[in-house]
Amino acid sequence: MINIKPFKGFVVSPDLVSLVSSPPYDTLSSREARIIVKNNSQSFLRVIKPEVDYESDRVPDKKQLHDKASENLENFIREGVLIKDQKPHFYIYQIHIGEHSQTGLYAAVSIRDYKNNLIKKHEHTRPDKEEDRVRNIYKTNANTGPVFLTFKNNNEFRNNLLNSMKLNPEIEFKSENGNFHRLWKISSNDLINRLIKYFHNVPALYIADGHHRAASAAKVQSIHEENNQLHKGDEAYNYFMAVIFPHDELRILGYNRVIKDLAGLNHSQFLELLEENFKIEKLNKRQLPKKPHYFTMFLKNRWYQLKTRRKIISDNAIFGLDVSVLQEYLLKPILKINDPRTDDRIDFVGGIRGLKELENRCGSGPSVAFALYPVTIQQLFKVSDQDEVMPPKSTWFEPKLQSGIVVRSLN
């Protein structure tokens, strides 16, 4: 049984949404974020990525840094950039990218459900990134970015939203990347109660994106519970803000890899070692992998197709993933990438950036790039239901959820 609640959101002013809303904090480097803020001082990056207010060599310690995030959030509220709703709502959030559309529900989701594994994970978190988000949530006393959740869908969910979506949206805008975003408020008590009841019958939610935000919200909840002698369990800090999408509306792209060198091998030696577990074919042009167990590779200004040899294909939920095959039979034994979470010789490139980005990162030097076929949502469910975790950077969900549209206070 999944527990969700409506909440009194701080919703961005419709007139300012195209300026304020921003990509999630973890999809941009600090350098990229500073460029955006230099041209737009109203970007919500000043709350979720507060180092943008400082030169790269003058960033203060973590405590002061997230004090700045809190100050910036308070300024947004005081200046009417973010306006608090006077009653609790659910919010319908719809995103269009090209011909793809997905519609989800902003809600406050129970941290108890998260701790009891009713909200399932498929990735490990990194302690340093978790600590950073704990500070941001604690200092701002708010959920400033939503966790991206999904569930095994039936048509009843979408049917519950249709009448509300016939009305004009409260917010409608085009983000800088060309995606269209719409937001409706659900104020009907009858519909709110029906949605609460609907999710009571959903056995589990799954984290698509936002593992660090969810884990950090759970840690902040533990801090507040320990410090609150009158803790009852219904306080705002016992929930985190999420957008919940049905699984059959999601779009997953490959999460590609660039390795900075060939671990001392020359071009011919490297290709010879690949032959043991992969059938290699030269390509005439850049190309995405055409199906599972195929990779495309850019090496020395040339594209290749790698077909996984049958002897290493597994039905195991983890070892059957293409990201696992690449790691265990190529990156680790041949290119000496033993821990992709910590090795600075590997870069991860989201599929939305395209194959040209892989070429640009490799140039004509010793680097090599691999394009992967996307993980399926069924594979994600299988891994999560078995309480397993995928290798790092296995899934790239696109479109991303914009931050700064709705903020949820922990007061």
C-alpha positions in Angstrom: 0.0 0.0 0.0 1.5 3.3 -1.1 0.8 6.5 0.9 0.7 9.8 -0.8 -0.7 13.2 0.3 -1.5 16.5 -1.4 0.5 19.5 -0.2 0.6 23.3 -0.3 3.1 23.9 -3.0 5.1 27.0 -3.7 4.3 27.3 -7.4 6.3 29.5 -9.7 4.6 32.6 -11.1 3.3 31.7 -14.6 4.8 34.9 -15.9 8.3 33.9 -14.8 8.3 30.2 -15.2 10.4 30.1 -18.4 13.1 32.1 -16.6 13.0 30.4 -13.2 12.6 26.7 -14.1 15.9 24.8 -14.6 17.3 21.4 -15.4 17.9 19.1 -12.4 21.0 19.9 -10.4 22.8 16.7 -11.4 22.5 17.0 -15.2 24.8 20.0 -15.4 28.3 20.6 -14.4 29.0 23.7 -12.2 30.6 25.4 -15.2 27.5 24.8 -17.4 25.3 26.0 -14.6 27.3 29.2 -14.1 27.0 30.1 -17.7 23.2 29.8 -17.4 23.0 31.9 -14.3 25.4 34.5 -15.7 22.7 35.2 -18.4 19.7 34.7 -16.1 19.9 35.6 -12.4 16.4 34.2 -11.8 17.3 30.6 -12.6 16.3 28.1 -9.9 19.9 26.8 -10.2 20.7 29.4 -7.6 18.8 27.2 -5.1 19.6 23.7 -6.2 23.2 24.4 -7.3 24.2 27.4 -5.1 27.9 27.3 -6.1 26.8 29.2 -9.2 26.7 32.4 -7.1 30.5 32.1 -6.6 33.5 32.0 -8.9 34.9 28.5 -9.2 38.0 29.3 -7.0 35.9 31.1 -4.3 33.2 28.6 -3.4 32.7 28.5 0.4 32.4 25.5 2.6 29.3 23.3 2.4 27.6 24.9 5.3 27.9 28.4 3.9 27.1 27.1 0.4 23.7 25.8 1.4 23.0 28.8 3.6 23.2 30.6 0.3 20.7 28.2 -1.2 18.3 28.9 1.6 18.8 32.7 1.3 18.1 32.5 -2.5 14.9 30.4 -1.9 13.6 32.9 0.7 14.2 35.7 -1.8 12.3 33.9 -4.5 9.4 33.5 -2.1 9.5 37.1 -0.7 9.7 38.6 -4.2 6.7 36.6 -5.4 8.6 34.4 -7.8 7.3 31.4 -5.9 3.7 31.7 -4.6 2.4 29.4 -1.8 -1.0 27.7 -2.4 -3.5 28.3 0.4 -4.8 24.7 0.4 -3.2 21.3 -0.3 -3.2 20.1 -3.9 -2.0 17.4 -6.1 -0.5 18.8 -9.3 -0.7 17.2 -12.8 2.6 17.6 -14.7 2.8 16.9 -18.4 5.9 17.0 -20.6 6.1 16.8 -24.4 9.3 16.1 -26.2 8.8 15.8 -30.0 6.0 13.2 -30.4 6.5 11.8 -26.9 4.3 12.8 -24.1 4.1 11.7 -20.4 1.8 12.8 -17.7 2.4 12.4 -14.0 1.3 13.5 -10.5 3.1 15.7 -8.1 2.5 14.4 -4.6 4.1 14.1 -1.2 5.2 10.5 -0.8 5.8 8.6 2.4 9.4 8.2 3.6 8.2 5.3 5.8 7.3 3.6 2.5 10.7 4.3 1.2 12.4 2.9 4.3 10.2 -0.2 4.1 11.2 -0.8 0.5 7.8 -0.1 -0.9 9.6 2.5 -3.0 12.1 0.4 -4.8 15.6 1.4 -5.9 17.9 0.2 -8.8 21.1 2.2 -8.1 23.5 2.7 -5.2 24.0 6.3 -4.0 27.3 8.0 -3.5 28.0 9.3 0.0 29.4 12.6 -1.1 26.4 13.4 -3.4 24.0 12.2 -0.7 25.6 14.5 1.9 25.3 17.5 -0.4 21.6 16.9 -0.9 21.1 16.4 2.8 22.6 19.8 3.4 20.4 21.4 0.7 17.2 19.9 2.0 18.0 20.6 5.6 19.2 24.2 5.1 16.3 25.2 2.7 13.8 23.2 4.8 12.2 22.2 1.5 12.1 19.6 -1.3 13.4 21.8 -4.0 13.5 19.1 -6.8 11.1 16.2 -7.3 12.0 12.5 -7.2 11.0 10.8 -10.5 8.9 7.8 -9.7 7.0 5.2 -11.7 4.6 2.3 -11.2 3.1 -0.5 -13.1 0.2 1.2 -14.8 -3.4 0.5 -15.6 -5.8 2.9 -17.4 -7.6 3.9 -14.3 -4.8 6.4 -13.3 -5.0 8.4 -16.5 -8.8 8.3 -16.4 -8.7 10.0 -13.0 -6.8 12.9 -14.5 -8.7 13.5 -17.7 -11.4 15.9 -16.4 -8.8 18.1 -14.7 -6.7 18.2 -17.9 -9.7 19.5 -19.9 -9.2 22.8 -18.1 -6.6 25.4 -19.1 -3.3 24.6 -17.4 -2.1 26.9 -14.6 1.3 26.9 -16.2 2.4 26.2 -19.8 5.8 26.9 -21.2 8.6 25.8 -23.4 12.0 25.1 -21.8 15.3 26.0 -23.3 15.8 22.5 -24.6 12.6 22.7 -26.6 10.4 20.6 -24.4 6.8 21.7 -23.5 5.7 21.6 -19.9 2.2 22.0 -18.5 0.9 22.0 -14.9 -2.7 21.7 -13.6 -3.8 21.9 -9.9 -6.1 19.3 -8.5 -8.3 21.0 -5.9 -11.4 18.7 -5.9 -11.5 16.9 -2.5 -13.3 14.0 -4.2 -10.6 13.5 -6.8 -7.8 14.0 -4.2 -9.4 11.2 -2.1 -9.8 8.9 -5.2 -6.1 9.3 -6.0 -5.1 8.6 -2.5 -7.3 5.5 -2.5 -5.9 4.5 -5.9 -2.3 4.5 -4.7 -3.4 2.5 -1.6 -3.9 -0.3 -4.1 -0.5 0.2 -5.8 1.9 -2.4 -4.4 5.1 -0.5 -5.1 6.6 2.6 -6.6 10.0 2.5 -8.4 12.6 5.3 -8.5 13.3 6.1 -12.1 15.6 9.1 -11.3 16.5 10.9 -8.1 18.0 8.2 -5.9 20.1 10.8 -4.1 17.2 13.1 -3.5 15.1 10.3 -2.0 17.9 8.9 0.2 18.8 12.4 1.4 15.1 13.2 2.2 15.1 10.0 4.3 18.2 11.1 6.2 16.7 14.5 6.9 13.6 12.9 8.2 15.7 10.8 10.6 17.4 14.0 11.9 14.1 15.8 12.4 12.5 12.8 14.1 15.5 12.5 16.5 15.4 16.2 17.4 11.6 16.4 17.8 10.4 15.1 21.2 6.8 15.5 20.0 7.3 13.6 16.8 4.0 12.0 15.7 4.7 10.8 12.2 2.4 13.1 10.2 4.8 16.0 10.0 5.7 17.4 6.6 9.3 16.1 6.9 8.0 12.5 6.9 7.3 12.9 3.2 9.2 13.9 0.1 8.1 15.5 -3.1 7.8 13.3 -6.2 6.3 13.2 -9.6 4.8 9.7 -10.3 4.5 8.6 -13.9 2.9 5.5 -15.3 5.5 3.1 -16.6 4.2 2.8 -20.1 4.7 6.5 -20.8 8.4 6.6 -19.9 11.2 7.0 -22.4 14.6 5.5 -21.6 17.7 6.3 -23.7 21.1 4.6 -23.6 23.7 5.8 -21.1 26.9 5.9 -23.1 30.6 5.7 -22.0 33.8 7.4 -23.1 37.1 6.0 -21.9 40.1 8.4 -22.0 42.7 5.9 -23.1 43.3 2.3 -24.1 45.1 1.3 -20.9 48.5 1.1 -22.7 47.3 -0.9 -25.7 47.6 0.2 -29.3 44.7 0.2 -31.7 45.4 -3.3 -33.1 46.0 -4.9 -29.7 42.8 -3.5 -28.4 40.7 -4.8 -31.3 42.3 -8.2 -31.1 41.4 -8.6 -27.4 37.8 -7.6 -28.2 37.4 -10.4 -30.6 37.3 -13.0 -27.8 33.8 -11.9 -26.6 32.5 -9.6 -29.4 32.1 -10.0 -33.1 33.4 -6.7 -34.7 32.1 -5.1 -37.8 33.2 -1.8 -39.4 30.4 0.7 -40.0 30.2 3.3 -42.8 28.6 5.9 -40.5 27.7 6.6 -36.9 24.9 4.4 -35.7 23.0 3.5 -32.6 22.9 -0.1 -31.4 20.0 -1.8 -33.2 19.0 -4.2 -30.4 20.0 -5.7 -27.1 23.5 -7.3 -26.8 24.8 -5.0 -29.6 27.1 -2.0 -29.0 28.5 0.6 -31.3 32.0 1.9 -30.7 33.9 5.0 -31.9 37.7 4.5 -32.1 40.3 6.4 -34.0 37.8 8.3 -36.2 35.9 5.1 -37.1 32.6 3.5 -36.0 32.3 -0.2 -35.3 29.5 -2.5 -34.3 30.2 -5.0 -31.5 27.9 -8.1 -31.3 28.1 -9.9 -28.0 29.1 -13.5 -28.4 26.4 -15.9 -27.2 28.8 -17.6 -24.7 28.7 -14.6 -22.4 25.0 -13.7 -22.6 23.1 -14.3 -19.3 19.5 -14.5 -18.2 20.4 -13.1 -14.8 18.7 -9.8 -14.0 22.0 -8.0 -13.4 24.6 -9.9 -15.5 22.2 -10.0 -18.5 22.2 -6.2 -18.8 24.3 -4.7 -21.6 25.9 -2.3 -19.1 27.1 -5.4 -17.1 28.3 -7.2 -20.2 30.3 -4.1 -21.3 31.8 -3.6 -17.8 32.6 -7.2 -17.0 33.9 -8.3 -20.4 35.5 -5.2 -21.8 35.9 -2.2 -19.5 37.2 -4.1 -16.6 39.5 -6.8 -18.1 40.7 -4.9 -21.1 40.6 -1.2 -20.3 41.2 -1.7 -16.5 38.1 0.3 -15.4 37.6 -1.7 -12.1 35.2 0.7 -10.4 33.3 2.9 -12.8 31.9 5.0 -9.9 35.3 6.3 -8.9 37.6 5.9 -11.9 38.4 9.3 -13.5 39.3 7.7 -16.8 35.6 7.1 -17.6 32.9 9.7 -18.5 29.2 8.9 -18.8 27.2 10.6 -21.6 23.4 10.6 -21.6 21.9 9.4 -24.8 20.1 12.7 -25.4 23.4 14.3 -26.3 23.7 12.0 -29.4 26.5 10.2 -31.1 28.2 13.3 -32.3 28.9 14.2 -28.7 30.8 10.9 -28.4 32.9 11.8 -31.4 33.6 15.2 -30.0 34.8 13.8 -26.7 37.1 11.2 -28.4 38.6 13.4 -31.1 41.3 11.6 -33.0 43.3 10.7 -29.8 43.5 7.4 -27.8 39.9 7.7 -26.4 37.2 5.2 -27.2 33.4 5.6 -26.9 30.6 3.0 -26.6 26.9 3.6 -27.3 24.6 1.2 -25.5 21.1 0.0 -26.2 18.7 1.3 -23.6 17.7 -0.6 -20.5 14.0 -1.5 -20.7 11.5 -0.6 -18.0 10.8 -4.3 -17.6 14.5 -4.9 -16.8 14.3 -2.1 -14.2 11.3 -3.7 -12.6 13.0 -7.1 -12.5 16.2 -5.7 -10.9 14.2 -3.6 -8.4 11.8 -6.4 -7.4 14.8 -8.7 -6.7 16.3 -6.0 -4.4 19.3 -5.8 -6.7 21.1 -2.8 -8.1 22.2 -2.0 -11.6 25.8 -0.9 -12.4 26.2 2.9 -12.1 24.8 5.1 -14.8 22.6 2.4 -16.4 19.5 4.4 -17.2 19.0 7.8 -18.8 15.3 8.9 -18.6 14.3 11.6 -21.1 12.7 14.1 -20.8 14.1 15.3 -17.4 11.8 16.9 -14.9 12.3 20.7 -14.6 13.2 22.0 -11.1 11.7 25.3 -9.8 8.1 24.7 -11.0 6.8 23.4 -7.6 8.6 23.5 -4.3 7.4 21.8 -1.1 8.2 23.2 2.3 9.0 20.9 5.3 7.2 23.2 7.7 
